[in-house]
mmCIF file of C-alpha atoms in Angstrom:
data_model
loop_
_atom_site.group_PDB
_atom_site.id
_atom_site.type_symbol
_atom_site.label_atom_id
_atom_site.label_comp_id
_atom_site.label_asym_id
_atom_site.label_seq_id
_atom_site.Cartn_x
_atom_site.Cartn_y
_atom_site.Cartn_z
ATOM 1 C CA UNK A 19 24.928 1.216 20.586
ATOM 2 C CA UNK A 20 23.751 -1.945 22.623
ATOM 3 C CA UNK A 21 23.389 -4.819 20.828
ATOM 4 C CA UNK A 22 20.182 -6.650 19.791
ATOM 5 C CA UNK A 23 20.503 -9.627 22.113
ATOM 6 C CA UNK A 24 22.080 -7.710 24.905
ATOM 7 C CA UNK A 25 19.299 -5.210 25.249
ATOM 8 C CA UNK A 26 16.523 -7.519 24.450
ATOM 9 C CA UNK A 27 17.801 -9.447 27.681
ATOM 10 C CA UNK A 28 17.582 -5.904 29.716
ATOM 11 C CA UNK A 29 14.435 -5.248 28.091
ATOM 12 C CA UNK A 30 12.940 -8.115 28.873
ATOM 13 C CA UNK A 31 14.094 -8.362 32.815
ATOM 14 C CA UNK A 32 13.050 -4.645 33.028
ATOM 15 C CA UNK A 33 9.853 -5.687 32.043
ATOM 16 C CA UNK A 34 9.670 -7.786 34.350
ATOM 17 C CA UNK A 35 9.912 -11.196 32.016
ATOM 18 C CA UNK A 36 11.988 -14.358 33.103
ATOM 19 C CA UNK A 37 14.434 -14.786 30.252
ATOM 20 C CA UNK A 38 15.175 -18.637 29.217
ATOM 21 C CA UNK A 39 18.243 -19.395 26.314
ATOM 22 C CA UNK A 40 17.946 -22.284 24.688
ATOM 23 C CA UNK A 41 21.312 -22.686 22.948
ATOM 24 C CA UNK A 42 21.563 -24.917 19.245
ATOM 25 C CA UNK A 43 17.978 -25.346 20.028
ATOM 26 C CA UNK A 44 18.678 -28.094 22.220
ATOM 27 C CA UNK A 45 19.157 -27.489 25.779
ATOM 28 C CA UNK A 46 17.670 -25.078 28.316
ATOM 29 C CA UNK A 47 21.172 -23.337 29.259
ATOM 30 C CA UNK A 48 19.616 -20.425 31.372
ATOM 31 C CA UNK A 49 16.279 -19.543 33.176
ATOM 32 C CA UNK A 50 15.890 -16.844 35.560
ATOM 33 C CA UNK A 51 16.279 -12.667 35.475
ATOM 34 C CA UNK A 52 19.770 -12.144 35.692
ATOM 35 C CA UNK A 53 21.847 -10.307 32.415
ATOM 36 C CA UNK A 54 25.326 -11.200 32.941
ATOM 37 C CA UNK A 55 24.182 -15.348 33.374
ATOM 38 C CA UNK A 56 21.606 -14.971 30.610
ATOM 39 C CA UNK A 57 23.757 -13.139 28.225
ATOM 40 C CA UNK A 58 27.077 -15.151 28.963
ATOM 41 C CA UNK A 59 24.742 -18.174 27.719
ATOM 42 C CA UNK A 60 23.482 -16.552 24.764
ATOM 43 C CA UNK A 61 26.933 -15.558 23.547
ATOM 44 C CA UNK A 62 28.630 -19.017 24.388
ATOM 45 C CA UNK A 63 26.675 -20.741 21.628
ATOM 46 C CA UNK A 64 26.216 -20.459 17.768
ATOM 47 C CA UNK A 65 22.742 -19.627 17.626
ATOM 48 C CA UNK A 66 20.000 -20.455 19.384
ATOM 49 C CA UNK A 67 16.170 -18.875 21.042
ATOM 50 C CA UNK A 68 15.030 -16.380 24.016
ATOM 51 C CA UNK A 69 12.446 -17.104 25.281
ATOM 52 C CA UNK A 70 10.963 -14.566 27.629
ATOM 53 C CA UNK A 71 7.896 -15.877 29.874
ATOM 54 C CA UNK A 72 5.638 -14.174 32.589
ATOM 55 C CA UNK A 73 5.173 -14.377 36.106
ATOM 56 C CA UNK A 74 2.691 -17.566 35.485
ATOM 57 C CA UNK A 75 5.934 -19.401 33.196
ATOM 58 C CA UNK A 76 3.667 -18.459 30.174
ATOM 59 C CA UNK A 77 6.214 -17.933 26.937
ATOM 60 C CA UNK A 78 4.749 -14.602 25.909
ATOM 61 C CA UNK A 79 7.531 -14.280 22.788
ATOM 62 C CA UNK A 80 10.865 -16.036 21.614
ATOM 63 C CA UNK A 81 13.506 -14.651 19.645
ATOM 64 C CA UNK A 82 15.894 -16.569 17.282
ATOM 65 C CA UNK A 83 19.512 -15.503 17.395
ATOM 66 C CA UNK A 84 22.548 -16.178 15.304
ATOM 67 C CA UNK A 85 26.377 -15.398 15.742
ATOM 68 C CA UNK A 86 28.181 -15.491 12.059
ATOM 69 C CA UNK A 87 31.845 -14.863 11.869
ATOM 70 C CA UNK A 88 32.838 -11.266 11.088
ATOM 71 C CA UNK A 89 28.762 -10.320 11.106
ATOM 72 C CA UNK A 90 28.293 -7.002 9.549
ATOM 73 C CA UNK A 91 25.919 -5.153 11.289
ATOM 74 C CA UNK A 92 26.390 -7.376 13.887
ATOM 75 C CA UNK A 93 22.602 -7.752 14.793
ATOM 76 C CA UNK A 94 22.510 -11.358 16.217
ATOM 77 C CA UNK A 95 18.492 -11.400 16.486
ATOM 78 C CA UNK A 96 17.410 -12.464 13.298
ATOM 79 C CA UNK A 97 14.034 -13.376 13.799
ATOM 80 C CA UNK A 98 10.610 -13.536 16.271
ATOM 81 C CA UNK A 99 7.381 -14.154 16.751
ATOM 82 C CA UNK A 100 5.171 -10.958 16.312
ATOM 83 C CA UNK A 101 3.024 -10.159 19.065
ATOM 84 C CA UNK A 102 2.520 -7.250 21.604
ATOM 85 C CA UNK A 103 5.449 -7.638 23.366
ATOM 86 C CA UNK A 104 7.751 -8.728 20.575
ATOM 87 C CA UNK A 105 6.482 -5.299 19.082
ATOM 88 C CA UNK A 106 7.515 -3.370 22.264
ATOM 89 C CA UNK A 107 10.627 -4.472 22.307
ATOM 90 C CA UNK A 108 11.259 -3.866 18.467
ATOM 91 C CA UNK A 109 9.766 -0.051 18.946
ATOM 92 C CA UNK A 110 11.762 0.777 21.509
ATOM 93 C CA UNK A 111 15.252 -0.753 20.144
ATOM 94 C CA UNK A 112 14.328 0.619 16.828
ATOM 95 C CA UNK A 113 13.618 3.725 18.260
ATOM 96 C CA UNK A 114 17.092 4.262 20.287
ATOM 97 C CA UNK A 115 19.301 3.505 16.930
ATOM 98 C CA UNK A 116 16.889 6.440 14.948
ATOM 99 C CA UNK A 117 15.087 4.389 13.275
#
């Protein structure tokens, strides 16, 4: 099974969304629609927010993410704004683990 983060990030490009990770909250380390660069940012920091954002730059949803140290399940999305899309992507990832 995919991780959260990781298929968020797919989701989200396949959708057609620009993904931006802002690692520790701080810095913009990644903007743009490729999943090896915006992943590889994600995982290089403790925690931090996805933002995805539409063809106008609009943030349409943002996801807060989390690594802990032996995390078990190790579901590092661990909260969001609800909305539309933040609902779409929840279905569908819900929807491939059975749930």
């Amino acid at each position: 099974m995919e991780k959260a983060h990781r298929n968020l990030v797919r989701w989200a490009i396949d959708q057609g969304y620009t993904v931006d990770v802002w690692g520790e909250d701080e810095f913009q380390d990644y903007r743009g629609t490729d999943f090896s660069e915006a992943v590889e940012n994600i995982e290089a920091c403790d925690g931090g927010t996805i933002y995805l954002n539409n063809a106008d730059g609009e943030t349409v949803a943002w996801f807060s993410y989390i690594f802990d140290y032996d995390q078990n399940p190790d579901e590092i999305i661990n909260d969001w704004g609800i909305n539309e899309v933040s609902d779409a992507w929840d279905k569908q990832y819900n929807n491939l683990r059975g749930k």
